[in-house]
Tab-separated table of C-alpha atoms in Angstrom:
chain	number	residue	atom	x	y	z
A	29	ASP	CA	0.000	0.000	0.000
A	30	GLY	CA	1.122	3.567	-0.632
A	31	ALA	CA	0.425	6.611	1.469
A	32	THR	CA	1.529	10.202	1.690
A	33	ASN	CA	1.495	12.637	4.588
A	34	ASN	CA	0.768	16.360	4.520
A	35	SER	CA	4.395	17.479	4.486
A	36	LYS	CA	5.825	19.089	1.371
A	37	ASP	CA	9.216	17.638	2.123
A	38	CYS	CA	8.570	14.035	3.082
A	39	VAL	CA	6.682	10.985	1.896
A	40	ILE	CA	5.871	7.804	3.768
A	41	SER	CA	8.241	5.188	2.389
A	42	LYS	CA	5.556	2.638	1.501
A	43	PRO	CA	5.191	3.047	-2.256
A	44	SER	CA	3.021	0.826	-4.423
A	45	VAL	CA	4.382	-0.746	-7.576
A	46	LEU	CA	2.853	-3.486	-9.679
A	47	ILE	CA	5.237	-6.049	-11.141
A	48	ARG	CA	4.471	-8.538	-13.882
A	49	GLN	CA	6.565	-11.692	-13.632
A	50	ASP	CA	7.387	-13.956	-16.553
A	51	ASN	CA	7.195	-17.280	-14.766
A	52	ALA	CA	7.173	-19.311	-17.977
A	53	CYS	CA	10.561	-18.028	-19.112
A	54	GLN	CA	13.154	-20.784	-19.593
A	55	THR	CA	16.005	-18.837	-21.221
A	56	HIS	CA	17.048	-16.481	-18.417
A	57	THR	CA	16.537	-15.804	-14.687
A	58	GLY	CA	15.150	-12.268	-15.054
A	59	GLY	CA	11.531	-13.333	-15.234
A	60	ILE	CA	10.829	-13.458	-11.503
A	61	VAL	CA	11.443	-11.283	-8.447
A	62	TRP	CA	14.175	-12.735	-6.233
A	63	GLU	CA	14.306	-12.372	-2.450
A	64	THR	CA	17.422	-10.240	-2.640
A	65	ALA	CA	15.494	-7.524	-4.516
A	66	TYR	CA	13.085	-7.219	-1.577
A	67	LEU	CA	15.995	-7.216	0.857
A	68	LEU	CA	18.044	-4.504	-0.845
A	69	ALA	CA	14.931	-2.358	-1.266
A	70	CYS	CA	14.178	-2.707	2.469
A	71	TYR	CA	17.787	-1.922	3.369
A	72	LEU	CA	18.068	1.193	1.217
A	73	ILE	CA	14.693	2.568	2.285
A	74	THR	CA	15.224	1.892	5.998
A	75	LYS	CA	18.821	3.143	5.966
A	76	ASN	CA	17.762	6.439	4.396
A	77	SER	CA	14.492	6.976	6.282
A	78	HIS	CA	13.821	9.293	9.177
A	79	GLU	CA	12.052	8.095	12.300
A	80	GLY	CA	8.477	7.244	11.375
A	81	GLY	CA	9.426	5.956	7.937
A	82	THR	CA	9.677	9.248	6.062
A	83	ILE	CA	12.119	10.235	3.343
A	84	CYS	CA	12.805	13.853	2.430
A	85	LYS	CA	11.770	14.273	-1.204
A	86	ASN	CA	14.202	17.104	-1.785
A	87	ARG	CA	17.235	15.228	-0.453
A	88	LYS	CA	17.280	12.279	-2.908
A	89	PRO	CA	20.094	10.516	-1.000
A	90	LEU	CA	20.920	7.991	-3.731
A	91	GLY	CA	21.181	10.625	-6.478
A	92	LYS	CA	21.364	9.288	-10.014
A	93	THR	CA	21.110	5.523	-9.683
A	94	LEU	CA	21.978	2.672	-12.036
A	95	GLU	CA	20.555	-0.800	-11.523
A	96	VAL	CA	22.449	-3.635	-13.184
A	97	GLY	CA	20.579	-6.869	-13.874
A	98	SER	CA	17.172	-5.333	-13.137
A	99	GLY	CA	15.104	-8.368	-14.108
A	100	CYS	CA	11.444	-7.494	-13.625
A	101	GLY	CA	12.355	-4.056	-12.300
A	102	MET	CA	10.917	-4.333	-8.803
A	103	LEU	CA	13.976	-2.958	-6.967
A	104	GLY	CA	14.532	-0.001	-9.262
A	105	LEU	CA	10.871	0.973	-9.294
A	106	VAL	CA	10.570	0.744	-5.511
A	107	VAL	CA	13.610	2.922	-4.791
A	108	ALA	CA	12.359	5.419	-7.392
A	109	ALA	CA	8.872	5.475	-5.923
A	110	SER	CA	10.306	5.879	-2.421
A	111	GLY	CA	11.853	9.223	-3.331
A	112	LEU	CA	15.413	8.022	-2.811
A	113	CYS	CA	16.727	8.889	-6.266
A	114	LYS	CA	16.917	11.761	-8.700
A	115	LYS	CA	16.810	9.266	-11.565
A	116	VAL	CA	16.846	5.472	-11.805
A	117	VAL	CA	18.179	3.810	-14.949
A	118	MET	CA	17.312	0.109	-14.955
A	119	THR	CA	19.312	-2.109	-17.278
A	120	GLU	CA	19.116	-5.603	-18.680
A	121	THR	CA	20.012	-7.829	-21.609
A	122	LYS	CA	17.940	-7.951	-24.780
A	123	ASP	CA	15.886	-11.041	-23.826
A	124	VAL	CA	14.797	-9.540	-20.515
A	125	MET	CA	14.031	-6.039	-21.776
A	126	PRO	CA	10.414	-6.578	-23.008
A	127	ASN	CA	9.008	-7.529	-19.593
A	128	LEU	CA	11.115	-4.896	-17.828
A	129	ILE	CA	9.795	-2.213	-20.184
A	130	THR	CA	6.219	-3.404	-19.618
A	131	ASN	CA	6.634	-2.921	-15.873
A	132	VAL	CA	8.303	0.475	-16.240
A	133	LYS	CA	5.627	1.758	-18.585
A	134	TYR	CA	2.781	0.579	-16.357
A	135	ASN	CA	4.236	2.091	-13.213
A	136	THR	CA	4.920	5.430	-14.897
A	137	SER	CA	1.637	5.620	-16.817
A	138	SER	CA	-0.697	8.539	-16.093
A	139	SER	CA	-3.569	6.050	-16.169
A	140	ASN	CA	-2.184	4.279	-13.085
A	141	SER	CA	-4.286	5.471	-10.132
A	142	LEU	CA	-1.517	4.445	-7.690
A	143	LEU	CA	1.199	6.308	-9.580
A	144	PHE	CA	4.350	6.770	-7.487
A	145	CYS	CA	6.935	6.877	-10.299
A	146	SER	CA	7.425	9.675	-12.792
A	147	SER	CA	8.457	8.809	-16.341
A	148	ASN	CA	11.098	11.532	-16.006
A	149	GLU	CA	12.676	9.727	-13.066
A	150	VAL	CA	12.698	6.141	-14.371
A	151	SER	CA	13.981	4.544	-17.557
A	152	ALA	CA	14.964	1.125	-18.895
A	153	ARG	CA	18.006	0.585	-21.078
A	154	GLN	CA	19.853	-2.356	-22.558
A	155	LEU	CA	23.268	-2.744	-20.927
A	156	ARG	CA	25.153	-5.947	-21.627
A	157	TRP	CA	28.205	-6.361	-19.435
A	158	ASP	CA	30.167	-7.997	-22.248
A	159	ALA	CA	29.159	-5.298	-24.753
A	160	TYR	CA	28.635	-2.219	-22.586
A	161	LYS	CA	30.586	0.055	-24.926
A	162	ASP	CA	28.185	-0.731	-27.784
A	163	ASP	CA	25.119	-0.155	-25.600
A	164	ILE	CA	26.459	3.148	-24.245
A	165	LYS	CA	27.177	4.316	-27.790
A	166	GLU	CA	23.696	3.259	-28.918
A	167	CYS	CA	22.113	5.191	-26.057
A	168	GLN	CA	24.146	8.325	-26.694
A	169	SER	CA	23.281	8.238	-30.398
A	170	GLY	CA	19.611	8.603	-29.526
A	171	LYS	CA	18.609	5.304	-31.142
A	172	THR	CA	16.202	2.965	-29.389
A	173	ASP	CA	16.637	-0.176	-31.477
A	174	ASP	CA	16.913	-2.169	-28.266
A	175	GLY	CA	13.363	-1.178	-27.325
A	176	SER	CA	14.457	1.100	-24.474
A	177	CYS	CA	11.618	3.166	-23.063
A	178	SER	CA	13.522	6.441	-22.890
A	179	SER	CA	14.449	9.271	-25.197
A	180	ASN	CA	17.178	10.592	-22.885
A	181	ASN	CA	20.501	9.913	-24.582
A	182	HIS	CA	22.367	10.708	-21.355
A	183	ASP	CA	20.896	7.714	-19.480
A	184	LEU	CA	24.104	5.700	-19.782
A	185	ASP	CA	26.733	8.414	-19.627
A	186	PRO	CA	29.899	6.831	-18.180
A	187	HIS	CA	30.965	7.796	-14.640
A	188	SER	CA	27.699	9.695	-14.085
A	189	PHE	CA	26.087	7.606	-11.344
A	190	ASP	CA	26.034	8.384	-7.637
A	191	THR	CA	24.758	4.912	-6.718
A	192	ILE	CA	24.790	1.533	-8.462
A	193	ILE	CA	22.636	-1.338	-7.232
A	194	GLY	CA	22.239	-4.963	-8.230
A	195	THR	CA	20.809	-8.193	-6.871
A	196	ASP	CA	21.801	-11.800	-7.582
A	197	VAL	CA	24.269	-10.704	-10.231
A	198	ILE	CA	27.052	-12.998	-8.989
A	199	PHE	CA	26.262	-16.458	-10.314
A	200	SER	CA	28.793	-17.229	-13.060
A	201	THR	CA	32.576	-16.954	-13.010
A	202	LYS	CA	32.643	-15.926	-16.672
A	203	LEU	CA	30.545	-12.835	-15.887
A	204	ILE	CA	32.588	-11.467	-12.965
A	205	ARG	CA	35.153	-9.629	-15.084
A	206	PRO	CA	32.536	-8.151	-17.472
A	207	LEU	CA	30.492	-7.031	-14.450
A	208	LEU	CA	33.474	-5.354	-12.804
A	209	LYS	CA	34.420	-3.650	-16.092
A	210	THR	CA	30.868	-2.317	-16.401
A	211	LEU	CA	30.827	-1.087	-12.806
A	212	ARG	CA	34.154	0.637	-13.362
A	213	LYS	CA	32.900	2.339	-16.534
A	214	MET	CA	29.713	3.654	-14.949
A	215	SER	CA	31.082	4.671	-11.517
A	216	ASN	CA	33.228	7.542	-10.305
A	217	ASP	CA	35.334	8.151	-7.192
A	218	ASP	CA	32.251	8.972	-5.110
A	219	THR	CA	29.930	6.212	-6.326
A	220	ASN	CA	28.522	3.738	-3.803
A	221	ILE	CA	27.788	0.281	-5.188
A	222	TYR	CA	25.475	-2.076	-3.300
A	223	LEU	CA	25.143	-5.698	-4.370
A	224	CYS	CA	22.798	-8.054	-2.533
A	225	VAL	CA	23.207	-11.724	-3.340
A	226	GLN	CA	22.700	-15.264	-2.273
A	227	VAL	CA	25.828	-17.327	-2.796
A	228	ARG	CA	24.611	-19.431	-5.711
A	229	CYS	CA	28.150	-20.039	-6.980
A	230	ALA	CA	30.903	-19.974	-4.361
A	231	ASP	CA	33.616	-19.718	-7.029
A	232	SER	CA	31.985	-16.594	-8.484
A	233	HIS	CA	31.664	-15.005	-5.058
A	234	GLU	CA	35.330	-15.693	-4.302
A	235	LEU	CA	36.393	-14.405	-7.717
A	236	LEU	CA	34.581	-11.110	-7.194
A	237	PHE	CA	36.556	-10.385	-4.029
A	238	LYS	CA	39.778	-11.510	-5.712
A	239	LYS	CA	39.366	-9.433	-8.884
A	240	ALA	CA	37.688	-6.311	-7.456
A	241	PRO	CA	40.999	-4.620	-6.487
A	242	LYS	CA	42.378	-5.201	-9.980
A	243	TYR	CA	39.503	-3.139	-11.364
A	244	GLY	CA	40.022	-0.393	-8.811
A	245	PHE	CA	37.455	-1.390	-6.183
A	246	VAL	CA	37.484	-2.270	-2.538
A	247	CYS	CA	34.724	-4.786	-1.775
A	248	VAL	CA	33.445	-5.002	1.795
A	249	ASP	CA	30.991	-7.582	3.141
A	250	ARG	CA	28.468	-5.530	5.109
A	251	THR	CA	25.987	-8.315	5.804
A	252	GLU	CA	26.277	-7.621	9.542
A	253	ASP	CA	24.695	-4.208	8.926
A	254	LEU	CA	21.376	-5.970	8.339
A	255	ASN	CA	21.213	-6.640	12.089
A	256	ALA	CA	20.568	-2.932	12.649
A	257	TYR	CA	17.271	-3.028	10.737
A	258	PRO	CA	14.513	-5.422	11.894
A	259	SER	CA	12.824	-5.232	8.490
A	260	CYS	CA	15.941	-6.779	6.954
A	261	SER	CA	16.332	-9.684	9.376
A	262	PHE	CA	14.784	-12.151	6.929
A	263	GLY	CA	17.861	-11.690	4.747
A	264	LEU	CA	20.080	-13.210	7.410
A	265	GLU	CA	17.752	-16.195	7.678
A	266	LEU	CA	18.007	-16.675	3.909
A	267	GLU	CA	21.821	-16.391	4.107
A	268	CYS	CA	21.869	-13.343	1.850
A	269	LYS	CA	25.025	-11.246	1.523
A	270	LEU	CA	25.199	-7.456	1.347
A	271	LEU	CA	28.296	-6.177	-0.436
A	272	HIS	CA	29.515	-2.583	-0.654
A	273	LEU	CA	31.958	-1.610	-3.404
A	274	VAL	CA	33.693	1.741	-3.781
A	275	ARG	CA	36.561	3.001	-5.876
A	276	THR	CA	39.858	2.210	-4.181
A	277	LYS	CA	41.169	5.753	-4.511
A	278	LYS	CA	40.071	7.955	-1.602
A	279	LYS	CA	37.202	5.674	-0.581
A	280	ALA	CA	38.766	2.511	0.796
A	281	GLN	CA	39.235	3.842	4.312
A	282	GLU	CA	35.757	5.354	4.318
A	283	SER	CA	34.215	1.992	3.458
A	284	GLU	CA	36.095	0.312	6.279
A	285	ASN	CA	34.977	3.031	8.694
A	286	LEU	CA	31.361	2.508	7.663
A	287	LYS	CA	31.474	-1.235	8.114
A	288	GLY	CA	29.259	-2.285	10.984
A	289	LYS	CA	27.629	1.127	11.430
């Protein structure tokens, strides 16, 4: 359920979004909403909320936000609807894009009586980790051959994101390097990257920590932080992991200082 209070500056952080799942899909895993999407949404909302569950609309603590591996789009739409972001760019591969675009269009449609997302604040773009340069170029050219539901050719500008989020994106060793390359291309020295995962492939999880420094990141396991938020306790029961990545330069010590807070 969604609700607003009478303040000009704050909204109750209980937005409503409607998500269509593609349960019949056999070719990829982006057809359903995974538990980690709920968990990261709860974490980001609770972490950035004032007492009473309010978020200042003018503050937009996550800034311009990129979601990698958006799947159905639940996480990106929820953080957008919660007032956490100036703009959310959700990204996926070609096969997953049609259902993602359906969900974005519905939740930003003026005919939606429970509208919490503005079409100016949410978009969906193709971003393949192994071909990110091509997809960035396509976006900047203004073409929408990939079916992207946006006319903003600055959606995928490199190094332009304040926050990058992703859930269950660590499941194959062959995708770790492409993922890290993509994160490096889209982040800057002040970007915070939050990945929430279940360890579906131990080798992939280990490889991420091993290779992150080589791509200029420090990767910190902040799963213990979930203990501070009762709404996130289910994540510990499901053995989910919360990872925080920042650029090594200038930010490594800050990440260590934040760990456990």
